Coordinates of C-alpha atoms in Angstrom, one line a residue:
M1 CA 97.0 111.3 92.2
S2 CA 95.1 111.1 95.5
S3 CA 95.7 110.8 98.6
E4 CA 94.8 107.4 99.1
A5 CA 96.1 106.4 95.6
E6 CA 99.9 108.4 97.9
S7 CA 99.7 106.6 100.7
Q8 CA 99.2 103.5 99.2
K9 CA 102.6 104.6 97.0
Y10 CA 104.0 106.2 100.4
P11 CA 103.6 104.7 103.5
E12 CA 104.4 108.1 104.9
L13 CA 102.0 110.3 103.9
V14 CA 99.4 109.3 105.9
R15 CA 95.3 109.9 106.1
G16 CA 94.5 112.7 108.4
T17 CA 96.4 112.6 111.7
Q18 CA 98.2 109.9 113.9
S19 CA 100.1 109.2 117.0
L20 CA 103.8 108.6 116.4
Q21 CA 103.6 105.2 118.0
E22 CA 100.7 104.4 115.3
Y23 CA 103.2 105.9 113.0
L24 CA 106.8 104.0 113.5
E25 CA 104.5 101.3 114.1
K26 CA 103.1 101.5 110.0
L27 CA 106.4 102.6 108.7
V28 CA 107.8 99.7 110.6
D29 CA 105.3 97.2 109.4
A30 CA 104.9 98.9 105.8
Y31 CA 108.8 98.7 105.1
G32 CA 108.8 95.1 106.7
W33 CA 107.4 93.8 103.2
R34 CA 109.8 96.2 101.0
P35 CA 112.8 96.7 99.2
S36 CA 114.6 98.8 101.5
E37 CA 115.1 101.1 98.4
Y38 CA 111.9 102.1 99.6
M39 CA 112.5 103.4 103.2
T40 CA 114.5 106.4 101.9
E41 CA 112.5 108.1 98.2
L42 CA 110.7 110.3 100.2
C43 CA 114.2 112.7 100.2
V44 CA 113.5 115.2 103.3
V45 CA 114.6 118.3 101.9
K46 CA 113.3 121.5 104.2
V47 CA 112.1 121.3 107.6
S48 CA 110.6 124.7 109.1
L49 CA 110.0 125.7 112.6
M50 CA 106.7 127.1 112.0
K51 CA 103.7 129.4 114.6
N52 CA 100.3 130.0 114.9
V53 CA 100.6 133.9 115.1
K54 CA 96.9 134.3 115.1
T55 CA 95.1 132.0 117.6
K56 CA 96.3 132.9 121.1
S57 CA 98.4 129.6 122.2
R58 CA 100.8 130.1 119.3
H59 CA 101.0 127.2 118.6
E60 CA 104.6 125.7 117.2
S61 CA 105.0 123.0 115.1
L62 CA 107.5 121.4 113.2
L63 CA 106.6 121.1 109.0
V64 CA 109.3 118.9 106.9
E65 CA 109.1 119.8 103.4
L66 CA 109.5 116.1 101.4
R67 CA 109.9 114.8 96.9
D68 CA 109.6 112.3 96.1
P69 CA 111.7 110.9 93.0
N70 CA 109.2 112.7 89.7
G71 CA 110.0 116.0 91.9
G72 CA 106.3 116.1 93.7
A73 CA 106.0 117.4 96.9
H74 CA 104.2 116.5 100.5
Y75 CA 104.6 117.8 103.8
L76 CA 104.0 116.2 107.7
Y77 CA 103.8 117.9 110.8
F78 CA 105.0 116.6 114.0
E79 CA 103.7 118.7 117.2
R80 CA 102.3 118.1 120.2
A81 CA 99.4 119.1 122.5
R82 CA 97.3 118.4 125.0
D83 CA 95.2 114.9 124.7
V84 CA 91.7 116.2 124.6
N85 CA 90.9 112.8 127.1
D86 CA 92.7 114.1 129.5
G87 CA 90.5 115.6 131.9
K88 CA 88.8 119.1 132.2
R89 CA 90.3 122.3 133.2
R90 CA 88.0 123.4 136.7
S91 CA 88.0 126.9 136.9
S92 CA 89.1 129.7 138.4
G93 CA 87.4 132.6 138.9
P94 CA 87.7 135.8 141.7
V95 CA 86.2 134.0 145.0
Q96 CA 82.7 135.0 145.4
P97 CA 81.5 135.8 149.3
P98 CA 79.2 132.9 150.6
S99 CA 75.2 133.2 150.0
D100 CA 75.1 132.7 153.7
T101 CA 76.4 135.6 153.9
E102 CA 73.9 138.8 154.6
Q103 CA 73.8 141.7 152.3
L104 CA 72.8 144.7 153.6
S105 CA 70.2 147.6 152.8
A106 CA 71.0 150.8 152.4
G107 CA 68.9 153.1 154.4
P108 CA 66.3 156.0 153.2
T109 CA 67.6 158.8 151.4
P110 CA 67.0 162.3 153.1
H111 CA 65.1 164.3 150.3
S112 CA 66.5 167.4 150.3
G113 CA 66.1 170.3 152.5
Y114 CA 65.0 167.4 155.2
S115 CA 65.4 168.9 159.4
P116 CA 66.3 165.6 161.1
S117 CA 64.5 165.3 164.3
V118 CA 66.0 164.0 167.7
S119 CA 65.0 161.0 167.4
S120 CA 65.8 160.6 163.8
R121 CA 69.6 161.2 164.5
K122 CA 69.8 158.4 166.6
K123 CA 67.8 155.9 164.6
N124 CA 70.8 156.9 161.8
R125 CA 73.4 156.9 165.0
R126 CA 72.7 152.8 165.7
Q127 CA 71.8 152.5 162.0
K128 CA 75.3 153.4 161.8
S129 CA 76.6 150.8 164.3
L130 CA 75.1 147.9 162.6
L131 CA 77.0 148.6 159.1
R132 CA 80.4 148.6 160.9
R133 CA 79.6 146.0 162.9
Q134 CA 78.3 144.2 159.1
S135 CA 80.9 145.3 158.1
E136 CA 83.3 143.8 160.1
L137 CA 81.5 140.2 160.1
L138 CA 82.2 140.5 156.5
L139 CA 85.5 141.3 156.1
N140 CA 85.9 137.9 158.4
Q141 CA 84.1 135.6 156.6
T142 CA 86.0 137.0 152.3
I143 CA 89.4 136.8 154.5
S144 CA 88.9 133.7 155.9
S145 CA 87.1 132.3 151.9
L146 CA 90.0 133.9 150.1
S147 CA 92.6 132.0 151.9
T148 CA 90.6 128.5 150.9
A149 CA 90.2 130.1 147.6
S150 CA 93.9 130.9 147.1
S151 CA 94.8 127.3 148.3
S152 CA 92.3 124.7 145.6
A153 CA 93.1 128.0 142.8
S154 CA 96.8 127.4 143.2
Q155 CA 96.4 123.3 142.8
S156 CA 94.1 123.8 139.7
V157 CA 96.0 125.3 138.3
S158 CA 99.0 123.0 139.2
D159 CA 96.9 120.7 138.1
S160 CA 95.6 122.2 134.5
S161 CA 98.8 122.8 133.9
M162 CA 99.6 119.0 134.0
G163 CA 98.2 116.5 131.3
T164 CA 99.1 113.6 128.8
A165 CA 100.8 114.7 126.3
C166 CA 99.6 114.0 121.9
D167 CA 102.3 114.3 120.0
T168 CA 101.4 113.2 116.1
V169 CA 102.1 113.4 112.8
T170 CA 99.6 114.6 110.2
C171 CA 99.9 114.8 106.7
V172 CA 99.4 118.3 104.7
P173 CA 98.7 117.6 100.7
D174 CA 98.2 122.1 99.8
G175 CA 102.0 122.9 102.4
R176 CA 101.9 125.0 106.2
R177 CA 98.4 125.6 107.4
S178 CA 96.1 128.9 107.7
G179 CA 97.5 131.8 109.8
E180 CA 101.2 129.8 110.4
K181 CA 104.5 132.2 109.5
C182 CA 108.2 130.4 110.1
M183 CA 110.7 131.2 112.5
C184 CA 113.8 129.8 111.3
R185 CA 114.1 126.6 108.9
L186 CA 116.8 124.3 108.6
E187 CA 117.7 123.1 104.4
F188 CA 119.3 120.0 103.3
E189 CA 121.8 119.9 100.9
R190 CA 122.6 116.4 98.4
E191 CA 126.1 116.0 99.7
G192 CA 126.1 117.1 103.0
T193 CA 127.3 115.7 106.4
G194 CA 126.2 114.7 109.8
N195 CA 128.0 116.3 112.8
V196 CA 128.3 112.8 114.6
P197 CA 129.7 109.9 113.8
G198 CA 127.5 107.1 113.3
V199 CA 124.9 108.6 110.4
P200 CA 125.3 107.1 107.4
H201 CA 122.8 109.4 105.7
A202 CA 124.2 113.8 104.9
R203 CA 119.7 114.0 104.8
P204 CA 117.5 112.2 106.9
S205 CA 114.7 109.9 106.0
V206 CA 111.2 110.4 107.3
Y207 CA 111.5 107.9 109.7
D208 CA 114.7 109.1 111.2
I209 CA 112.3 112.5 112.2
A210 CA 109.9 109.3 113.9
L211 CA 112.3 108.4 115.7
I212 CA 113.4 111.7 117.2
A213 CA 110.3 112.5 118.7
D214 CA 109.0 109.7 119.8
I215 CA 112.2 109.8 121.5
L216 CA 110.9 113.2 123.0
N217 CA 107.3 111.5 123.6
K218 CA 109.4 109.3 125.3
E219 CA 112.2 111.4 127.4
V220 CA 108.3 113.7 129.0
P221 CA 105.2 111.8 127.6
R222 CA 103.3 114.3 130.2
Y223 CA 102.9 118.0 129.1
H224 CA 102.7 120.4 131.1
L225 CA 102.0 123.6 130.1
F226 CA 106.0 125.7 131.2
K227 CA 108.1 122.5 130.8
S228 CA 106.6 120.0 127.9
N229 CA 104.4 122.4 125.8
C230 CA 104.2 122.7 121.6
Y231 CA 107.4 124.6 122.4
H232 CA 109.6 122.5 123.8
F233 CA 108.6 119.5 121.0
A234 CA 109.6 120.6 118.1
G235 CA 112.0 123.7 119.3
L236 CA 114.1 120.8 120.8
L237 CA 113.4 118.2 118.2
Y238 CA 115.3 121.9 115.5
D239 CA 117.3 121.5 117.7
T240 CA 118.7 117.8 117.7
L241 CA 118.1 117.9 113.7
N242 CA 120.1 121.3 113.4
K243 CA 123.5 119.7 115.6
L244 CA 122.9 115.4 114.0
Y245 CA 122.3 116.3 110.4
N246 CA 124.1 120.2 110.7
P247 CA 122.3 121.2 107.2
S248 CA 121.6 125.3 106.6
E249 CA 119.7 127.2 108.5
T250 CA 117.7 130.2 107.8
I251 CA 116.0 132.5 110.3
L252 CA 113.7 134.6 109.6
E253 CA 111.7 136.1 113.4
K254 CA 113.5 135.4 117.0
L255 CA 110.4 134.6 118.6
N256 CA 110.1 130.8 118.1
G257 CA 109.9 129.0 121.8
K258 CA 108.5 132.4 123.4
W259 CA 105.1 133.0 123.6
K260 CA 103.9 136.9 123.5
R261 CA 107.7 137.8 124.5
F262 CA 107.1 135.3 127.5
S263 CA 110.2 132.5 126.6
L264 CA 109.1 129.9 127.5
Y265 CA 111.8 127.3 125.5
A266 CA 116.2 128.2 125.6
K267 CA 117.7 127.5 122.2
D268 CA 120.1 124.5 122.1
P269 CA 120.0 122.7 125.7
E270 CA 123.7 120.3 125.3
Q271 CA 123.1 118.1 126.9
T272 CA 119.3 117.7 126.8
I273 CA 120.5 117.1 122.7
A274 CA 123.7 114.6 123.5
S275 CA 121.1 112.4 125.6
I276 CA 118.9 112.6 123.2
I277 CA 121.6 111.5 120.1
D278 CA 122.0 109.1 121.9
H279 CA 119.1 107.7 122.4
Y280 CA 118.6 108.3 118.5
R281 CA 121.2 105.6 118.0
D282 CA 120.2 102.7 119.8
A283 CA 115.7 103.9 118.4
R284 CA 117.7 103.6 115.1
E285 CA 119.2 100.2 115.4
Q286 CA 116.1 98.5 116.6
F287 CA 114.7 99.7 114.0
H288 CA 116.3 98.6 111.4
T289 CA 116.7 95.9 114.1
K290 CA 112.4 94.7 113.7
I291 CA 112.5 95.7 109.6
E292 CA 115.5 93.3 108.8
N293 CA 113.2 90.5 111.3
L294 CA 110.3 91.6 109.0
H295 CA 112.6 91.0 106.1
V296 CA 113.9 87.5 107.2
A297 CA 110.8 86.7 107.8
R298 CA 109.6 87.1 104.8
D299 CA 111.9 85.8 103.2
K300 CA 110.5 82.9 105.0
A301 CA 107.6 82.9 103.9
K302 CA 108.1 83.5 100.1
R303 CA 110.6 80.4 100.9
E304 CA 108.6 78.7 102.1
A305 CA 105.9 79.2 100.1
E306 CA 108.3 78.7 97.0
E307 CA 109.3 75.3 98.6
R308 CA 105.3 74.7 98.6
A309 CA 104.5 75.8 94.7
Q310 CA 107.2 73.2 94.6
E311 CA 105.9 71.0 95.7
A312 CA 103.0 71.5 94.6
D313 CA 104.3 71.1 90.4
E314 CA 106.0 67.7 91.2
R315 CA 103.3 66.3 92.5
A316 CA 101.0 68.1 89.8
R317 CA 103.9 66.3 87.2
S318 CA 103.5 63.0 89.7
E319 CA 100.3 62.3 88.5
A320 CA 100.4 63.9 84.4
H321 CA 102.9 61.9 84.3
R322 CA 101.2 58.6 85.8
A323 CA 98.5 59.2 83.8
D324 CA 99.8 60.0 80.9
T325 CA 102.1 56.0 80.9
E326 CA 97.9 55.0 82.1
A327 CA 97.1 56.8 78.9
Q328 CA 99.7 55.8 76.9
Q329 CA 99.6 52.0 77.9
K330 CA 95.3 51.7 77.1
K331 CA 96.6 54.0 73.4
E332 CA 99.2 50.9 72.7
A333 CA 96.1 48.0 74.0
D334 CA 94.2 50.2 71.3
E335 CA 96.9 49.8 69.0
R336 CA 97.6 46.5 68.9
A337 CA 93.7 46.1 69.3
R338 CA 94.2 47.8 65.9
S339 CA 97.0 46.0 64.5
E340 CA 94.7 42.7 64.8
A341 CA 91.8 44.1 63.3
H342 CA 93.6 46.0 60.6
R343 CA 95.6 42.4 59.6
A344 CA 93.0 39.7 59.0
D345 CA 91.1 42.9 56.9
T346 CA 94.3 43.4 54.9
E347 CA 94.5 38.8 54.7
A348 CA 90.9 39.2 53.5
Q349 CA 92.0 42.1 51.5
Q350 CA 95.2 39.5 49.0
K351 CA 92.0 37.1 48.7
K352 CA 90.1 39.6 47.0
E353 CA 93.0 41.3 45.2
A354 CA 93.8 37.2 43.8
E355 CA 90.9 36.9 42.8
E356 CA 90.9 40.2 41.0
R357 CA 94.2 40.1 39.8
A358 CA 92.9 36.3 38.2
R359 CA 89.7 38.6 36.7
R360 CA 91.9 41.7 35.4
E361 CA 94.2 39.0 33.8
A362 CA 91.4 36.8 31.9
Q363 CA 89.4 40.9 31.1
R364 CA 92.7 41.3 29.5
A365 CA 93.8 38.0 27.9
D366 CA 89.8 39.3 26.7
T367 CA 91.3 42.6 25.7
E368 CA 94.4 41.9 23.3
A369 CA 93.1 40.0 21.2
Q370 CA 89.8 42.3 20.7
Q371 CA 92.8 44.6 20.6
K372 CA 95.0 42.9 17.7
K373 CA 91.3 42.8 16.0
E374 CA 90.9 46.6 16.4
L375 CA 94.7 47.5 15.3
E376 CA 94.2 44.9 11.8
K377 CA 91.0 47.0 10.6
R378 CA 92.5 49.7 11.6
L379 CA 95.8 49.1 9.5
Q380 CA 93.6 48.3 6.6
M381 CA 91.9 51.6 7.7
E382 CA 94.6 53.1 7.2
G383 CA 96.2 51.5 3.8
N384 CA 92.6 53.1 2.3
Q385 CA 93.2 56.4 4.4
K386 CA 97.4 56.3 2.3
K387 CA 95.8 56.1 -1.2
E388 CA 92.3 58.7 -1.1
A389 CA 95.4 60.6 0.5
T390 CA 97.7 59.6 -2.7
Y391 CA 94.9 61.0 -4.6
R392 CA 93.8 63.6 -3.5
A393 CA 97.2 65.5 -2.8
L394 CA 97.9 64.2 -6.9
N395 CA 95.0 66.1 -8.1
E396 CA 95.1 69.0 -5.0
T397 CA 99.1 69.3 -6.8
R398 CA 97.8 69.5 -10.6
L399 CA 95.0 72.1 -9.5
K400 CA 97.6 73.8 -8.3
Q401 CA 99.7 74.2 -11.2
E402 CA 96.5 74.4 -13.2
E403 CA 96.0 78.1 -10.8
R404 CA 99.5 78.9 -10.5
G405 CA 100.6 78.4 -14.6
R406 CA 96.8 81.0 -14.1
R407 CA 98.6 83.4 -12.3
E408 CA 101.1 83.7 -14.0
E409 CA 99.3 84.1 -16.8
A410 CA 97.9 86.8 -14.8
E411 CA 100.7 88.0 -13.8
R412 CA 102.2 88.7 -17.2
R413 CA 98.8 90.4 -18.6
A414 CA 99.3 92.9 -15.7
E415 CA 103.0 93.2 -16.1
N416 CA 102.6 93.6 -20.1
E417 CA 99.7 96.1 -19.7
A418 CA 101.4 98.3 -17.1
R419 CA 104.2 97.9 -19.6
L420 CA 101.9 99.6 -21.7
R421 CA 100.4 102.8 -19.7
E422 CA 103.6 103.3 -18.3
E423 CA 105.0 103.5 -22.3
E424 CA 101.6 106.0 -23.0
A425 CA 102.2 107.6 -19.2
R426 CA 106.7 108.5 -21.1
R427 CA 105.0 110.2 -24.9
R428 CA 102.1 112.6 -23.0
E429 CA 105.6 113.5 -21.1
E430 CA 107.8 113.7 -23.6
A431 CA 104.9 115.7 -26.0
E432 CA 104.4 117.8 -22.7
R433 CA 108.8 118.6 -22.2
R434 CA 108.0 119.2 -26.1
A435 CA 105.5 121.1 -25.9
Q436 CA 107.1 123.5 -22.9
N437 CA 110.5 123.8 -24.6
E438 CA 108.6 125.8 -27.3
A439 CA 106.9 127.8 -25.3
R440 CA 110.2 128.3 -23.8
L441 CA 112.4 129.1 -26.7
R442 CA 109.8 131.1 -27.7
E443 CA 110.3 133.5 -24.2
E444 CA 113.2 133.3 -24.9
A445 CA 112.6 134.7 -28.3
D446 CA 110.0 137.1 -27.0
R447 CA 113.2 138.6 -24.7
R448 CA 115.2 138.6 -26.7
A449 CA 113.0 140.7 -29.1
Q450 CA 112.5 143.3 -25.3
N451 CA 116.5 143.3 -24.9
E452 CA 117.5 144.7 -28.3
A453 CA 114.4 146.7 -28.7
R454 CA 115.8 148.2 -24.9
L455 CA 119.5 148.2 -26.2
R456 CA 118.1 150.1 -28.9
E457 CA 116.5 153.4 -27.6
E458 CA 119.2 153.3 -24.4
E459 CA 121.6 154.5 -27.9
A460 CA 119.2 156.6 -29.4
Q461 CA 119.8 157.6 -26.0
R462 CA 122.6 158.2 -25.1
R463 CA 123.3 159.8 -28.2
Q464 CA 120.8 162.3 -28.5
E465 CA 122.4 162.6 -24.6
A466 CA 126.0 162.7 -26.4
E467 CA 124.7 165.9 -28.9
A468 CA 123.2 167.1 -26.1
R469 CA 126.1 167.9 -23.9
S470 CA 128.5 168.8 -27.4
R471 CA 125.5 171.6 -28.2
E472 CA 125.5 172.7 -24.4
F473 CA 129.3 172.8 -25.0
E474 CA 129.5 174.8 -28.2
E475 CA 126.7 177.1 -25.9
E476 CA 129.2 177.7 -23.1
L477 CA 132.0 178.2 -25.4
K478 CA 130.1 180.8 -27.5
R479 CA 129.4 182.0 -23.8
Y480 CA 133.7 182.1 -23.1
K481 CA 133.9 184.0 -26.2
N482 CA 131.6 186.1 -25.7
M483 CA 133.3 186.6 -22.1
L484 CA 136.7 187.3 -23.9
K485 CA 135.7 189.9 -26.4
E486 CA 133.5 191.5 -23.7
S487 CA 136.6 191.9 -21.2
P488 CA 138.4 194.4 -22.0

């Protein structure tokens, strides 16, 4: 979001630098025409006392860190400076001698090895005496001029240390400025409690800090080099917030309120802070009173605008009703005229319809006579058609019977032919079966002959085997007998 859009959404975020009075007037104007919850939409989460360590003046300021509902961080600087339009500081350099003072010139320098004569020594003595008199005169003039210059210088220093204070608010989008260092900071918790009765919130809002800074500006509107400078403004604003809300404090450096180890602001001026807090309560009430007055004015203006709008709507409705009434009356007159014209047209139409009905009656009578003649003719034609249909039906019946007889005869012939073919097929099948039986019988006879031959062969083989076994047995018996004979 751009800085211009943020400034429109959050009036606390100024564009550039503004004075405290302009800033508070802007807040009053912005809060007066918005709901009250917009006053605390930006939360103060941290207040830091900053010192610019890279400049000769070691300028101190108060940095306020804010958080919006979306978590975005924003930064505001509250600081004091001397008004640049308050006049230029007069220079107070070293005192110069008067311009009309006679300048001394050195005498001639004798060369080395030079021996002065009597006349030259007298001349030197005269020059020395003249030089002493001129030195005394110059010393007296210098002393008088120094006294005058010292008084004017003290007056110049006193004038330069005073001036109109310029207390401003600056929005810095990127946080701290270059060259600055945090001396200490206050962190505001969400559930803290204020240290002073009458403070309703646990943390300050932006307008609370601006009100306290404005009180400091009104208490000491003049800038003083040793009494009310940027150190006093930032330190007193920091200590007042610390006393008023009692947040958690973190001290990082102990050089706040000091310039080059010289203390320009002493911490915790109790009476001053108490006075500022008292004035702050009154200023806060006045601030809220202004906003409430603006709210009342806004509500009154809103009510008046609503009443004016309601009256305008009522007038518009009455005008519309009157126009509708006139249009309705005109419409009714037109409707009556149309109804009269319609009645006349209806009567003429009824007369035409009566004539038309008479014509239709005559035409219907003619039509009925014609229809009667046509009916008689049609009945006669229907009688002839019935006779012809009966004759055709008889012929068709006879033809159908003849056709049926021919079909039955053809079917009988077809059945006889089929029966003959079946008988012929059965005879052929029976002859084939007889041939197959004879072939089977022949095959069986051949198989029996083969079996008998095989049996005869097997019988012969068995006899041969039996004879061979008997011969082997006899031979074995002979060998056994021989063995018995040969054995002792």
